[in-house]
């Protein structure tokens, strides 16, 4: 089944910190069928052109999680990204190591920050000694309990989400999408006895730092949809503890604020999120903002057709708004 | 120099389970692996894990199916122990947190698998290995142990009649290090990459089996190589037997359900060796599709079943073969999948070397005999991983301290340095590809003396060329070119043991099918092959098969 080949120009990030003063891109010209995975192409480079090209890989079937890297700037698994569509769109294939992790050599990154964030969420069942597992038999679960495991068991810990996450880049305290999706997996596990503690513990400097940009969900090669799991966690966290964090207060304030006039009142938002103390703390920033954008001082007028907004709230949360 | 009571090499299910058992026995434990534990090939196992938990099923039926599946080469005492441990093992993994698929009543769901009398394969969609690996890694993460991550095993040191530890290559620092241990457990998994057309990961290069062989361990039944009936054409990516367990059917180029000719009773769910030979025969006799393959049809199962119970392979087929199993058949051919042979052990994972233990696919107890049943390998990793860990911990408790010396890493370092210093020489990957081609074409599903003899000559020629192999990458950080060389050397040894065993075994049994000796020959060959290293090549000897209750019969499915 010899398929027609296409020209596949590769530009691959090369850097050996032990001997190279700075990173460079090395070009390789290949001719391959369009359905060839990027990993297969890189292994062909290793086997036939340059055995010094360094990357992690193992299963080549998207289950071991070794080969996450940037393909044309997107965090992907090299083994399940085909060259054809990449070349059609970008004319070439630029391969870089993942973002948010230091480079050890070429496409190999230091994974320790990723794993330490994973360990931070206590990724293991915590069983209540008062409620031990059944003796000599498996636990049973209701279909509703089972349904909550829909996406998270697919995670292969490839770190593509971690690489794609701007919150990780901005704040090293943010555990990252994978760790939070893993946390959700334990929070919804009926065998786990630490649900409440987990939800309380993850809030300060953790859960609410998510920017809701959904880049992790776009990057995830396995459909875990981490940003949705994070939103699920936020909801569970509010239920478990109420709005005790700036992040959770901000979320609630946003909701009330929009509902009132259909448009954001930014000054009130700051007060509701951080209190008067928060306004004081943010005063210098606020003054700069007002200079640049004077209209922000005015309380915004209610938008036309605010009733429609109210209807949306009723649809989204019928109990609260009935 | 680092020192431990127990050093486990390999961090897949067998290795982690061994380590957990040794930790629980109070020993100081380390795991050394060339991959992060969650990247282990155990995670690629799709279909499930066998345990006779159904009301209609029984441990005895599981034992019988396994004995029959092994074509009567499995040790029946080991198989009895193995099947009795199945239930408790699955329950333990569930309690560790494994997310299994469930029936509507909330109990563990079961599916049918080849060669099994009842639906007894517990599963987690079609990523059972990953589900177990996650849970075991989560469990062992609560314990304290040392992890040597991304280290290659280069040698096992045996002196004064016992194992003293290992020599390993630290990829990140680029150094060869001795690690002293009273007990060493080899759990490095498969060696499937001796073949090119294999479902195995690129990293399945049998390093631990080869190092044990060089250190004097006897390899058992290496000629028994399983070919999985259904792999995607170009990539040889596995399509789980669970696909047929859920009702998938095989059809040849004429649209016939050809399995009715080979296994009239159970059709597509015959044992793997039977189905692989049937597909091979159909294609050889011109009843395949042009280009040489058959179809696996799932369309009649309906979109929902395909997308939930066979989620991964549905995704694989779409992404890797451009085929949507919901609307069209999947083109498949058999590919190397599993090696029944390995480091010979007893029920406790003990080898012929004191202080050296083995478990999982790297080992051969033997429970799979001449052919492994689907769903038994995940179970084997956990059952015998635990046993090996217990035995290694017991031995370490009474064994004297290792006498390993710092200088003992030097020969490995020097050997590799010579490869790096060469001005000219062959690229290790080139030798690897030539080896794979030899194994694919001459040591496949059907074997015959002439092809095997050619293969042996070819492998020995490659071994000679390997003496002049060259590592061109000068870097001391993550030098994969060096790893290529280490792995290729290991695999050439193992390829030789497979071929030598296959030439000697003049019968057809399970996965070993000789066209020149098509019949099973119980009078001569109901025995295990043992291969030990010598300068002239593997020396063969034989050991009896353990029998308890099951008389050998003709194997019909």
Short mmCIF file of N, CA and C in Angstrom, two decimals, chain A residues 8-144:
data_model
loop_
_atom_site.label_atom_id
_atom_site.label_comp_id
_atom_site.label_asym_id
_atom_site.label_seq_id
_atom_site.Cartn_x
_atom_site.Cartn_y
_atom_site.Cartn_z
N UNK A 8 8.30 17.11 3.08
CA UNK A 8 8.06 17.46 4.47
C UNK A 8 9.28 18.18 5.03
N UNK A 9 9.30 19.50 4.93
CA UNK A 9 10.43 20.24 5.52
C UNK A 9 10.26 20.36 7.03
N UNK A 10 11.25 19.86 7.77
CA UNK A 10 11.22 19.92 9.23
C UNK A 10 12.21 20.95 9.73
N UNK A 11 11.82 21.68 10.76
CA UNK A 11 12.76 22.55 11.48
C UNK A 11 12.66 22.16 12.95
N UNK A 12 13.73 21.57 13.46
CA UNK A 12 13.67 20.96 14.79
C UNK A 12 14.60 21.69 15.75
N UNK A 13 14.05 22.01 16.90
CA UNK A 13 14.80 22.69 17.97
C UNK A 13 15.93 21.79 18.45
N UNK A 14 17.13 22.31 18.44
CA UNK A 14 18.28 21.55 18.93
C UNK A 14 19.01 22.36 20.00
N UNK A 15 19.27 21.73 21.11
CA UNK A 15 20.01 22.42 22.17
C UNK A 15 20.55 21.41 23.16
N UNK A 16 21.84 21.40 23.30
CA UNK A 16 22.48 20.59 24.33
C UNK A 16 23.16 21.57 25.28
N UNK A 17 22.51 21.87 26.42
CA UNK A 17 23.05 22.90 27.31
C UNK A 17 24.50 22.64 27.71
N UNK A 18 24.93 21.36 27.66
CA UNK A 18 26.29 21.04 28.08
C UNK A 18 27.32 21.58 27.08
N UNK A 19 26.93 21.77 25.81
CA UNK A 19 27.95 22.21 24.87
C UNK A 19 27.53 23.34 23.93
N UNK A 20 26.21 23.55 23.78
CA UNK A 20 25.78 24.60 22.85
C UNK A 20 25.60 25.92 23.59
N UNK A 21 26.13 27.03 23.02
CA UNK A 21 25.91 28.33 23.65
C UNK A 21 24.44 28.75 23.59
N UNK A 22 23.74 28.37 22.53
CA UNK A 22 22.32 28.75 22.44
C UNK A 22 21.58 27.75 21.55
N UNK A 23 20.26 27.73 21.66
CA UNK A 23 19.48 26.81 20.83
C UNK A 23 19.52 27.20 19.35
N UNK A 24 19.28 26.24 18.50
CA UNK A 24 19.19 26.53 17.07
C UNK A 24 18.13 25.62 16.47
N UNK A 25 17.72 25.93 15.26
CA UNK A 25 16.79 25.05 14.55
C UNK A 25 17.54 24.33 13.45
N UNK A 26 17.38 23.02 13.40
CA UNK A 26 18.03 22.25 12.35
C UNK A 26 16.99 21.84 11.32
N UNK A 27 17.35 22.01 10.05
CA UNK A 27 16.42 21.65 8.98
C UNK A 27 16.68 20.24 8.50
N UNK A 28 15.63 19.52 8.23
CA UNK A 28 15.72 18.20 7.61
C UNK A 28 14.68 18.15 6.52
N UNK A 29 15.05 17.61 5.37
CA UNK A 29 14.08 17.47 4.29
C UNK A 29 13.71 16.01 4.13
N UNK A 30 12.43 15.73 4.27
CA UNK A 30 11.96 14.35 4.14
C UNK A 30 10.88 14.31 3.07
N UNK A 31 10.64 13.11 2.58
CA UNK A 31 9.53 12.91 1.67
C UNK A 31 8.74 11.72 2.19
N UNK A 32 7.51 11.99 2.60
CA UNK A 32 6.74 10.98 3.33
C UNK A 32 5.26 11.03 2.94
N UNK A 33 4.54 9.93 3.11
CA UNK A 33 3.09 9.98 2.89
C UNK A 33 2.44 10.95 3.87
N UNK A 34 1.39 11.64 3.47
CA UNK A 34 0.80 12.68 4.33
C UNK A 34 0.24 12.18 5.65
N UNK A 35 -0.11 10.89 5.73
CA UNK A 35 -0.67 10.42 7.00
C UNK A 35 0.41 10.04 8.01
N UNK A 36 1.70 10.21 7.63
CA UNK A 36 2.79 9.84 8.55
C UNK A 36 2.72 10.66 9.83
N UNK A 37 2.77 10.00 11.00
CA UNK A 37 2.82 10.77 12.24
C UNK A 37 4.16 11.52 12.37
N UNK A 38 4.12 12.67 13.04
CA UNK A 38 5.34 13.45 13.26
C UNK A 38 6.39 12.60 13.97
N UNK A 39 5.95 11.76 14.93
CA UNK A 39 6.93 10.92 15.63
C UNK A 39 7.66 9.99 14.66
N UNK A 40 6.91 9.37 13.76
CA UNK A 40 7.53 8.47 12.79
C UNK A 40 8.58 9.22 11.96
N UNK A 41 8.25 10.45 11.59
CA UNK A 41 9.19 11.26 10.82
C UNK A 41 10.45 11.56 11.65
N UNK A 42 10.26 11.91 12.92
CA UNK A 42 11.42 12.22 13.78
C UNK A 42 12.28 10.97 13.98
N UNK A 43 11.64 9.81 14.09
CA UNK A 43 12.41 8.57 14.26
C UNK A 43 13.15 8.22 12.97
N UNK A 44 12.56 8.58 11.85
CA UNK A 44 13.24 8.37 10.58
C UNK A 44 14.48 9.27 10.49
N UNK A 45 14.34 10.49 10.99
CA UNK A 45 15.50 11.38 11.04
C UNK A 45 16.59 10.76 11.91
N UNK A 46 16.18 10.24 13.07
CA UNK A 46 17.16 9.61 13.97
C UNK A 46 17.82 8.41 13.30
N UNK A 47 17.03 7.59 12.62
CA UNK A 47 17.57 6.34 12.07
C UNK A 47 18.42 6.58 10.82
N UNK A 48 18.04 7.57 10.03
CA UNK A 48 18.69 7.69 8.72
C UNK A 48 19.54 8.94 8.55
N UNK A 49 19.22 10.00 9.27
CA UNK A 49 19.93 11.26 9.02
C UNK A 49 20.79 11.71 10.20
N UNK A 50 20.25 11.58 11.40
CA UNK A 50 20.93 12.20 12.53
C UNK A 50 20.59 11.50 13.85
N UNK A 51 21.41 10.51 14.24
CA UNK A 51 21.10 9.75 15.46
C UNK A 51 21.24 10.57 16.73
N UNK A 52 21.74 11.81 16.62
CA UNK A 52 21.91 12.60 17.83
C UNK A 52 20.64 13.39 18.20
N UNK A 53 19.64 13.38 17.33
CA UNK A 53 18.38 14.05 17.65
C UNK A 53 17.74 13.35 18.86
N UNK A 54 17.42 14.15 19.87
CA UNK A 54 17.02 13.56 21.16
C UNK A 54 15.59 13.91 21.53
N UNK A 55 14.81 12.89 21.79
CA UNK A 55 13.41 13.08 22.17
C UNK A 55 12.97 11.89 23.01
N UNK A 56 11.84 12.06 23.70
CA UNK A 56 11.26 10.94 24.43
C UNK A 56 10.16 10.32 23.58
N UNK A 57 10.12 9.00 23.57
CA UNK A 57 9.05 8.31 22.86
C UNK A 57 9.01 6.88 23.36
N UNK A 58 7.86 6.24 23.20
CA UNK A 58 7.82 4.82 23.52
C UNK A 58 6.74 4.10 22.71
N UNK A 59 5.46 4.31 23.05
CA UNK A 59 4.44 3.37 22.54
C UNK A 59 4.02 3.63 21.10
N UNK A 60 4.17 4.85 20.63
CA UNK A 60 3.73 5.35 19.33
C UNK A 60 2.22 5.16 19.07
N UNK A 61 1.44 4.95 20.16
CA UNK A 61 -0.01 4.82 19.97
C UNK A 61 -0.78 5.62 21.01
N UNK A 62 -0.24 6.75 21.42
CA UNK A 62 -0.97 7.72 22.24
C UNK A 62 -1.46 7.15 23.56
N UNK A 63 -0.66 6.27 24.17
CA UNK A 63 -1.09 5.74 25.47
C UNK A 63 0.00 5.87 26.53
N UNK A 64 1.27 6.08 26.14
CA UNK A 64 2.34 6.16 27.15
C UNK A 64 2.61 7.59 27.59
N UNK A 65 2.23 8.56 26.75
CA UNK A 65 2.39 9.96 27.14
C UNK A 65 3.80 10.51 27.05
N UNK A 66 4.70 9.83 26.35
CA UNK A 66 6.10 10.26 26.32
C UNK A 66 6.38 11.43 25.39
N UNK A 67 5.68 11.49 24.24
CA UNK A 67 6.17 12.32 23.14
C UNK A 67 5.43 13.64 22.96
N UNK A 68 4.97 14.25 24.06
CA UNK A 68 4.36 15.57 23.92
C UNK A 68 5.45 16.59 23.57
N UNK A 69 5.15 17.45 22.63
CA UNK A 69 6.08 18.49 22.19
C UNK A 69 5.26 19.54 21.43
N UNK A 70 5.93 20.60 20.99
CA UNK A 70 5.21 21.60 20.21
C UNK A 70 5.38 21.27 18.74
N UNK A 71 4.27 21.11 18.05
CA UNK A 71 4.30 20.94 16.61
C UNK A 71 3.65 22.19 16.02
N UNK A 72 4.42 22.96 15.29
CA UNK A 72 3.95 24.25 14.79
C UNK A 72 3.28 25.04 15.92
N UNK A 73 4.00 25.14 17.02
CA UNK A 73 3.64 25.94 18.20
C UNK A 73 2.50 25.40 19.05
N UNK A 74 1.91 24.28 18.68
CA UNK A 74 0.83 23.72 19.50
C UNK A 74 1.34 22.52 20.28
N UNK A 75 0.91 22.40 21.54
CA UNK A 75 1.30 21.25 22.36
C UNK A 75 0.54 20.02 21.88
N UNK A 76 1.28 19.04 21.39
CA UNK A 76 0.65 17.86 20.79
C UNK A 76 1.43 16.62 21.17
N UNK A 77 0.82 15.44 20.97
CA UNK A 77 1.57 14.20 20.97
C UNK A 77 2.10 14.02 19.56
N UNK A 78 3.42 13.84 19.43
CA UNK A 78 4.00 13.70 18.09
C UNK A 78 3.47 12.45 17.39
N UNK A 79 3.13 11.43 18.19
CA UNK A 79 2.72 10.16 17.57
C UNK A 79 1.34 10.22 16.96
N UNK A 80 0.50 11.17 17.40
CA UNK A 80 -0.84 11.20 16.80
C UNK A 80 -1.11 12.49 16.03
N UNK A 81 -0.03 13.16 15.63
CA UNK A 81 -0.17 14.34 14.77
C UNK A 81 0.37 13.98 13.39
N UNK A 82 -0.48 14.02 12.39
CA UNK A 82 -0.02 13.64 11.06
C UNK A 82 0.58 14.84 10.33
N UNK A 83 1.57 14.54 9.50
CA UNK A 83 2.31 15.64 8.86
C UNK A 83 1.48 16.35 7.79
N UNK A 84 0.60 15.64 7.10
CA UNK A 84 -0.14 16.21 5.97
C UNK A 84 -0.85 17.51 6.30
N UNK A 85 -1.79 17.47 7.28
CA UNK A 85 -2.52 18.69 7.62
C UNK A 85 -1.59 19.81 8.11
N UNK A 86 -0.51 19.45 8.81
CA UNK A 86 0.42 20.47 9.30
C UNK A 86 1.09 21.19 8.14
N UNK A 87 1.51 20.40 7.14
CA UNK A 87 2.20 21.01 6.00
C UNK A 87 1.21 21.81 5.16
N UNK A 88 0.00 21.29 5.03
CA UNK A 88 -1.01 22.02 4.26
C UNK A 88 -1.26 23.39 4.89
N UNK A 89 -1.23 23.45 6.20
CA UNK A 89 -1.57 24.68 6.88
C UNK A 89 -0.37 25.61 7.05
N UNK A 90 0.80 25.02 7.36
CA UNK A 90 1.95 25.87 7.72
C UNK A 90 3.08 25.80 6.70
N UNK A 91 3.00 24.87 5.76
CA UNK A 91 4.04 24.74 4.75
C UNK A 91 5.30 24.06 5.25
N UNK A 92 5.40 23.81 6.54
CA UNK A 92 6.57 23.17 7.13
C UNK A 92 6.17 22.65 8.50
N UNK A 93 7.09 21.91 9.12
CA UNK A 93 6.79 21.41 10.46
C UNK A 93 7.89 21.87 11.40
N UNK A 94 7.52 22.79 12.29
CA UNK A 94 8.48 23.28 13.27
C UNK A 94 8.23 22.53 14.58
N UNK A 95 9.27 21.91 15.08
CA UNK A 95 9.12 21.11 16.30
C UNK A 95 9.95 21.72 17.42
N UNK A 96 9.29 21.98 18.55
CA UNK A 96 9.95 22.55 19.72
C UNK A 96 9.65 21.69 20.94
N UNK A 97 10.48 21.83 21.99
CA UNK A 97 10.13 21.15 23.25
C UNK A 97 8.92 21.83 23.88
N UNK A 98 8.28 21.15 24.83
CA UNK A 98 7.12 21.72 25.51
C UNK A 98 7.48 23.02 26.21
N UNK A 99 6.47 23.87 26.38
CA UNK A 99 6.64 25.10 27.15
C UNK A 99 6.48 24.81 28.64
N UNK A 100 6.88 25.77 29.44
CA UNK A 100 6.69 25.74 30.91
C UNK A 100 7.54 24.68 31.61
N UNK A 101 8.46 24.04 30.90
CA UNK A 101 9.35 23.06 31.51
C UNK A 101 10.76 23.31 30.95
N UNK A 102 11.78 23.29 31.82
CA UNK A 102 13.14 23.57 31.32
C UNK A 102 13.59 22.49 30.33
N UNK A 103 14.40 22.89 29.36
CA UNK A 103 14.90 21.94 28.37
C UNK A 103 16.16 21.25 28.89
N UNK A 104 16.17 19.92 28.82
CA UNK A 104 17.37 19.17 29.19
C UNK A 104 18.26 18.98 27.97
N UNK A 105 17.63 18.60 26.87
CA UNK A 105 18.35 18.52 25.60
C UNK A 105 17.32 18.37 24.46
N UNK A 106 17.51 19.09 23.41
CA UNK A 106 16.63 19.04 22.24
C UNK A 106 15.15 19.08 22.66
N UNK A 107 14.44 17.99 22.43
CA UNK A 107 13.00 17.97 22.72
C UNK A 107 12.69 17.37 24.08
N UNK A 108 13.74 17.04 24.83
CA UNK A 108 13.56 16.42 26.15
C UNK A 108 13.53 17.51 27.22
N UNK A 109 12.43 17.54 27.99
CA UNK A 109 12.29 18.56 29.03
C UNK A 109 12.39 17.94 30.42
N UNK A 110 12.72 18.79 31.37
CA UNK A 110 12.73 18.40 32.79
C UNK A 110 11.29 18.30 33.25
N UNK A 111 10.85 17.10 33.64
CA UNK A 111 9.44 16.89 33.97
C UNK A 111 9.15 17.08 35.46
N UNK A 112 10.19 17.32 36.26
CA UNK A 112 9.96 17.34 37.71
C UNK A 112 8.91 18.35 38.16
N UNK A 113 8.88 19.57 37.62
CA UNK A 113 7.83 20.50 38.08
C UNK A 113 6.42 19.95 37.83
N UNK A 114 6.26 19.30 36.70
CA UNK A 114 4.96 18.70 36.37
C UNK A 114 4.59 17.62 37.38
N UNK A 115 5.54 16.72 37.67
CA UNK A 115 5.23 15.62 38.60
C UNK A 115 5.05 16.13 40.02
N UNK A 116 5.78 17.17 40.42
CA UNK A 116 5.61 17.61 41.81
C UNK A 116 4.24 18.27 41.97
N UNK A 117 3.74 18.91 40.93
CA UNK A 117 2.37 19.44 41.01
C UNK A 117 1.34 18.31 41.07
N UNK A 118 1.63 17.26 40.35
CA UNK A 118 0.76 16.08 40.40
C UNK A 118 0.72 15.50 41.81
N UNK A 119 1.92 15.38 42.42
CA UNK A 119 1.95 14.81 43.77
C UNK A 119 1.28 15.72 44.80
N UNK A 120 1.29 17.02 44.52
CA UNK A 120 0.73 17.98 45.45
C UNK A 120 -0.76 17.73 45.73
N UNK A 121 -1.48 17.17 44.79
CA UNK A 121 -2.92 16.98 45.02
C UNK A 121 -3.20 15.65 45.73
N UNK A 122 -2.15 15.00 46.24
CA UNK A 122 -2.30 13.70 46.92
C UNK A 122 -3.05 12.69 46.03
N UNK A 123 -2.37 12.28 44.97
CA UNK A 123 -3.04 11.44 43.97
C UNK A 123 -3.11 9.97 44.39
N UNK A 124 -3.92 9.70 45.38
CA UNK A 124 -4.16 8.32 45.79
C UNK A 124 -5.46 8.30 46.59
N UNK A 125 -6.09 7.15 46.64
CA UNK A 125 -7.33 7.04 47.41
C UNK A 125 -7.03 7.25 48.88
N UNK A 126 -7.87 8.03 49.53
CA UNK A 126 -7.77 8.17 50.98
C UNK A 126 -9.03 7.51 51.55
N UNK A 127 -8.81 6.41 52.24
CA UNK A 127 -9.96 5.62 52.71
C UNK A 127 -10.21 5.93 54.18
N UNK A 128 -11.47 6.09 54.50
CA UNK A 128 -11.88 6.36 55.88
C UNK A 128 -11.83 5.06 56.67
N UNK A 129 -11.00 5.01 57.73
CA UNK A 129 -10.92 3.76 58.51
C UNK A 129 -12.27 3.35 59.10
N UNK A 130 -13.15 4.32 59.28
CA UNK A 130 -14.49 4.01 59.80
C UNK A 130 -15.37 3.34 58.74
N UNK A 131 -14.98 3.57 57.47
CA UNK A 131 -15.78 3.06 56.36
C UNK A 131 -14.86 2.26 55.43
N UNK A 132 -14.30 1.13 55.90
CA UNK A 132 -13.30 0.41 55.11
C UNK A 132 -13.92 -0.22 53.86
N UNK A 133 -13.04 -0.63 52.95
CA UNK A 133 -13.49 -1.31 51.74
C UNK A 133 -14.16 -2.64 52.12
N UNK A 134 -15.09 -3.11 51.30
CA UNK A 134 -15.70 -4.42 51.59
C UNK A 134 -14.62 -5.51 51.59
N UNK A 135 -14.79 -6.49 52.46
CA UNK A 135 -13.79 -7.53 52.59
C UNK A 135 -13.91 -8.51 51.42
N UNK A 136 -12.81 -8.80 50.77
CA UNK A 136 -12.73 -9.84 49.73
C UNK A 136 -13.64 -9.62 48.53
N UNK A 137 -14.17 -8.44 48.38
CA UNK A 137 -14.95 -8.19 47.17
C UNK A 137 -14.82 -6.74 46.73
N UNK A 138 -15.06 -6.50 45.46
CA UNK A 138 -14.94 -5.12 44.98
C UNK A 138 -16.08 -4.26 45.51
N UNK A 139 -15.88 -2.94 45.52
CA UNK A 139 -16.97 -2.04 45.85
C UNK A 139 -17.97 -2.04 44.69
N UNK A 140 -19.18 -1.61 44.97
CA UNK A 140 -20.12 -1.41 43.86
C UNK A 140 -20.31 0.10 43.70
N UNK A 141 -20.69 0.48 42.49
CA UNK A 141 -20.92 1.90 42.23
C UNK A 141 -22.21 2.04 41.45
N UNK A 142 -22.92 3.13 41.70
CA UNK A 142 -24.13 3.38 40.92
C UNK A 142 -23.73 3.90 39.54
N UNK A 143 -24.60 3.73 38.56
CA UNK A 143 -24.28 4.26 37.22
C UNK A 143 -23.98 5.77 37.25
N UNK A 144 -24.62 6.51 38.17
CA UNK A 144 -24.34 7.95 38.27
C UNK A 144 -22.90 8.20 38.73
#
